[in-house]
Tab-separated table of C-alpha atoms in Angstrom:
chain	number	residue	atom	x	y	z
A	19	MET	CA	125.310	156.237	293.300
A	20	GLU	CA	122.271	154.395	294.646
A	21	LEU	CA	122.947	155.676	298.166
A	22	ALA	CA	123.769	159.140	296.841
A	23	GLY	CA	120.392	159.241	295.103
A	24	LEU	CA	118.663	158.083	298.284
A	25	SER	CA	120.477	160.825	300.206
A	26	CYS	CA	119.249	163.426	297.715
A	27	THR	CA	115.650	162.250	297.988
A	28	THR	CA	115.840	162.218	301.780
A	29	ALA	CA	117.267	165.736	301.935
A	30	ILE	CA	114.599	167.061	299.576
A	31	ALA	CA	111.844	165.375	301.601
A	32	LYS	CA	113.175	166.898	304.822
A	33	ALA	CA	113.437	170.387	303.357
A	34	TYR	CA	110.133	170.220	301.478
A	35	PRO	CA	107.768	167.657	303.063
A	36	PRO	CA	105.154	166.454	300.562
A	37	THR	CA	102.443	167.520	303.022
A	38	SER	CA	103.639	171.125	302.673
A	39	MET	CA	103.141	171.212	298.903
A	40	PHE	CA	100.117	173.006	297.516
A	41	LYS	CA	99.381	171.253	294.231
A	42	ASN	CA	97.206	168.165	294.175
A	43	PRO	CA	98.967	166.123	293.070
A	44	PRO	CA	102.299	167.877	293.687
A	45	THR	CA	104.745	167.760	290.785
A	46	VAL	CA	108.537	167.742	290.673
A	47	LEU	CA	110.737	168.257	287.625
A	48	VAL	CA	114.136	166.521	287.690
A	49	ILE	CA	116.542	167.919	285.085
A	50	CYS	CA	119.298	165.428	284.275
A	51	GLY	CA	122.586	166.309	282.606
A	52	PRO	CA	125.094	164.413	280.488
A	53	GLY	CA	127.399	163.010	283.182
A	54	ASN	CA	127.285	161.140	286.470
A	55	ASN	CA	124.843	163.665	287.886
A	56	GLU	CA	122.307	162.107	285.542
A	57	GLY	CA	122.604	158.898	287.536
A	58	ASP	CA	122.105	160.748	290.809
A	59	GLY	CA	119.044	162.441	289.338
A	60	LEU	CA	117.553	159.165	288.096
A	61	PHE	CA	118.112	157.428	291.418
A	62	CYS	CA	116.678	160.454	293.201
A	63	ALA	CA	113.519	160.375	291.087
A	64	ARG	CA	113.089	156.645	291.600
A	65	HIS	CA	113.403	156.902	295.385
A	66	PHE	CA	111.098	159.926	295.382
A	67	LYS	CA	108.462	157.870	293.605
A	68	LEU	CA	108.910	154.943	296.005
A	69	PHE	CA	109.154	156.600	299.386
A	70	VAL	CA	107.910	160.173	299.259
A	71	ILE	CA	105.259	160.758	296.640
A	72	ILE	CA	102.115	158.687	297.095
A	73	PRO	CA	100.735	156.785	294.068
A	74	GLY	CA	99.264	159.091	291.483
A	75	HIS	CA	101.769	161.892	291.902
A	76	LYS	CA	103.996	162.704	288.975
A	77	LEU	CA	107.733	163.100	288.694
A	78	PRO	CA	108.693	164.123	285.164
A	79	LEU	CA	112.307	163.827	284.076
A	80	SER	CA	113.796	166.157	281.502
A	81	PHE	CA	116.806	165.447	279.322
A	82	PRO	CA	117.693	168.713	277.561
A	83	PRO	CA	117.414	168.113	273.793
A	84	ARG	CA	120.403	168.156	271.468
A	85	ALA	CA	122.746	168.415	274.458
A	86	THR	CA	124.337	165.051	274.105
A	87	LYS	CA	123.180	161.530	273.514
A	88	ARG	CA	122.107	159.734	276.623
A	89	PRO	CA	125.031	157.685	277.929
A	90	ASN	CA	125.211	154.183	276.479
A	91	LYS	CA	126.587	152.799	279.726
A	92	PRO	CA	124.507	149.826	280.939
A	93	LEU	CA	123.969	151.506	284.332
A	94	PHE	CA	122.295	154.580	282.849
A	95	THR	CA	120.302	152.530	280.359
A	96	ALA	CA	119.008	150.340	283.192
A	97	LEU	CA	118.127	153.371	285.313
A	98	VAL	CA	116.106	154.912	282.496
A	99	ILE	CA	114.229	151.625	282.007
A	100	GLN	CA	113.548	151.374	285.748
A	101	CYS	CA	112.081	154.876	285.815
A	102	GLN	CA	109.967	154.203	282.744
A	103	LYS	CA	108.608	150.992	284.285
A	104	MET	CA	107.655	152.991	287.372
A	105	ASP	CA	105.578	155.308	285.165
A	106	ILE	CA	107.921	158.262	285.657
A	107	PRO	CA	107.475	160.241	282.439
A	108	PHE	CA	110.362	161.688	280.447
A	109	LEU	CA	109.920	165.055	278.793
A	110	GLY	CA	111.093	165.358	275.217
A	111	GLU	CA	112.346	168.886	275.771
A	112	MET	CA	112.896	171.441	278.482
A	113	PRO	CA	109.930	173.793	279.035
A	114	PRO	CA	111.187	177.042	277.468
A	115	LYS	CA	109.738	179.639	279.855
A	116	PRO	CA	110.315	180.028	283.621
A	117	MET	CA	106.684	181.057	284.073
A	118	LEU	CA	105.487	177.800	282.514
A	119	ILE	CA	107.650	175.731	284.870
A	120	ASP	CA	106.492	177.778	287.869
A	121	GLU	CA	102.890	176.997	286.941
A	122	LEU	CA	103.433	173.270	286.445
A	123	TYR	CA	105.926	172.268	289.143
A	124	GLU	CA	106.566	172.895	292.828
A	125	LEU	CA	110.224	171.853	292.812
A	126	VAL	CA	112.874	171.676	290.098
A	127	VAL	CA	115.789	169.368	290.914
A	128	ASP	CA	119.093	170.428	289.358
A	129	ALA	CA	120.949	167.230	288.432
A	130	ILE	CA	122.755	168.693	285.419
A	131	PHE	CA	126.434	169.196	286.269
A	132	GLY	CA	128.371	167.863	289.252
A	133	PHE	CA	131.755	168.407	290.848
A	134	SER	CA	133.637	167.244	287.751
A	135	PHE	CA	132.256	170.099	285.641
A	136	LYS	CA	134.972	172.273	284.080
A	137	GLY	CA	135.125	175.003	281.474
A	138	ASP	CA	132.296	176.984	279.954
A	139	VAL	CA	128.686	175.863	279.766
A	140	TRP	CA	127.655	174.899	276.241
A	141	GLU	CA	124.312	174.894	274.462
A	142	PRO	CA	121.642	173.879	275.063
A	143	PHE	CA	122.646	173.936	278.732
A	144	CYS	CA	123.239	177.707	278.603
A	145	SER	CA	119.559	178.084	277.761
A	146	VAL	CA	118.548	175.579	280.435
A	147	LEU	CA	120.490	177.433	283.139
A	148	SER	CA	119.022	180.705	281.908
A	149	VAL	CA	115.530	179.295	282.429
A	150	LEU	CA	116.494	178.079	285.916
A	151	SER	CA	117.665	181.568	286.838
A	152	GLY	CA	114.168	182.902	286.219
A	153	LEU	CA	112.276	180.400	288.384
A	154	THR	CA	110.461	181.302	291.575
A	155	VAL	CA	109.871	177.708	292.732
A	156	PRO	CA	112.627	176.205	294.932
A	157	ILE	CA	115.613	174.547	293.228
A	158	PRO	CA	117.471	171.732	295.032
A	159	SER	CA	120.930	171.262	293.473
A	160	ILE	CA	122.739	167.937	293.656
A	161	ASP	CA	126.462	168.032	294.526
A	162	ILE	CA	127.125	171.613	293.388
A	163	PRO	CA	124.865	174.126	291.634
A	164	SER	CA	125.099	173.570	287.889
A	165	GLY	CA	127.519	175.900	286.155
A	166	TRP	CA	129.558	176.543	289.302
A	167	HIS	CA	133.301	175.986	289.475
A	168	VAL	CA	133.929	173.279	292.055
A	169	GLU	CA	136.218	175.581	294.067
A	170	LYS	CA	135.477	179.145	292.951
A	171	GLY	CA	131.720	178.860	292.614
A	172	ASN	CA	129.721	181.230	290.435
A	173	PRO	CA	127.636	183.854	292.263
A	174	GLY	CA	125.981	184.809	288.972
A	175	GLY	CA	124.971	181.233	288.152
A	176	THR	CA	122.263	178.909	289.443
A	177	GLN	CA	121.154	179.895	292.942
A	178	PRO	CA	119.480	176.904	294.585
A	179	ASP	CA	117.344	177.030	297.705
A	180	LEU	CA	118.705	173.629	298.777
A	181	LEU	CA	122.224	172.309	298.241
A	182	ILE	CA	122.859	168.591	298.702
A	183	SER	CA	126.597	168.025	299.066
A	184	LEU	CA	127.638	164.440	298.401
A	185	THR	CA	130.496	162.727	300.252
A	186	ALA	CA	131.861	166.070	301.526
A	187	PRO	CA	131.057	169.732	300.811
A	188	GLN	CA	133.024	171.245	297.937
A	189	LYS	CA	134.940	174.490	298.460
A	190	SER	CA	132.353	176.350	296.408
A	191	ALA	CA	129.716	175.480	299.016
A	192	THR	CA	130.991	178.406	301.102
A	193	GLN	CA	129.267	180.686	298.561
A	194	PHE	CA	125.903	178.967	298.939
A	195	THR	CA	123.282	181.416	300.205
A	196	GLY	CA	120.117	179.288	300.090
A	197	HIS	CA	117.988	178.129	303.003
A	198	TYR	CA	119.002	174.469	303.320
A	199	HIS	CA	122.323	172.646	303.074
A	200	TYR	CA	122.422	168.903	303.625
A	201	LEU	CA	125.342	166.499	303.447
A	202	GLY	CA	124.779	163.030	302.015
A	203	GLY	CA	127.722	160.797	302.802
A	204	HIS	CA	126.808	158.127	305.315
A	205	PHE	CA	128.210	155.698	302.760
A	206	VAL	CA	131.845	156.897	302.879
A	207	PRO	CA	134.267	154.137	304.024
A	208	PRO	CA	136.285	155.139	307.125
A	209	ALA	CA	139.561	154.453	305.285
A	210	LEU	CA	138.602	156.939	302.565
A	211	GLU	CA	137.567	159.540	305.114
A	212	LYS	CA	140.908	159.143	306.893
A	213	LYS	CA	142.978	159.198	303.697
A	214	TYR	CA	141.526	162.520	302.525
A	215	GLN	CA	141.005	163.974	306.016
A	216	LEU	CA	137.366	164.669	305.295
A	217	ASN	CA	136.399	165.191	308.959
A	218	LEU	CA	132.809	164.205	308.306
A	219	PRO	CA	130.112	164.774	310.931
A	220	LEU	CA	128.549	161.934	312.878
A	221	TYR	CA	125.265	160.981	311.269
A	222	PRO	CA	122.434	160.418	313.758
A	223	ASP	CA	121.535	156.745	314.016
A	224	THR	CA	120.542	155.453	310.565
A	225	GLU	CA	120.136	158.874	308.941
A	226	CYS	CA	121.709	159.089	305.472
A	227	VAL	CA	121.897	162.907	305.511
A	228	PHE	CA	123.218	165.527	307.911
A	229	HIS	CA	121.691	168.998	308.171
A	230	LEU	CA	124.550	171.505	307.810
A	231	GLN	CA	122.457	174.669	307.456
């Protein structure tokens, strides 16, 4: 998960270099969900703070209210504490209007649902995804766009500008129509790649991401 988060941060930095942002300081909103994608989002924010955004820039994290209690797993608890100690603020609630988010942030990272998502989206995530659909700022999605079926996708759902596939692209990635598609998986053991016939690309040198599109 640590390396997955680093891969996400690296892909975002390559697609949207901090020097290309207009706000001073630039701001990024990371929206974390109830499952493992929360961990990816927290790691992503922490690496963003360390390696991409210079001191003084802000990286708020949002946990949608009333969705579910934050996981009590020690890993997630430790990640939250790490982010708090790095002065990464947590929002008490999701900004309710797309226009408000567009005014405040230059990127909104979708770390809500991952490949294990199944079934229908429930509240308050329905409202969160509805807000995302109205944004004009770029949305990088981690793993798969939130609300998408891992194989069938969801053309009417979240439409990110950047998709960061982890380990290997999911079948639904064929429906991705955004500008950037990166693969983060330079951490996959060769035995695992062989077992599942992943046919992963060769990563250049020490790069942790591969530009697919």
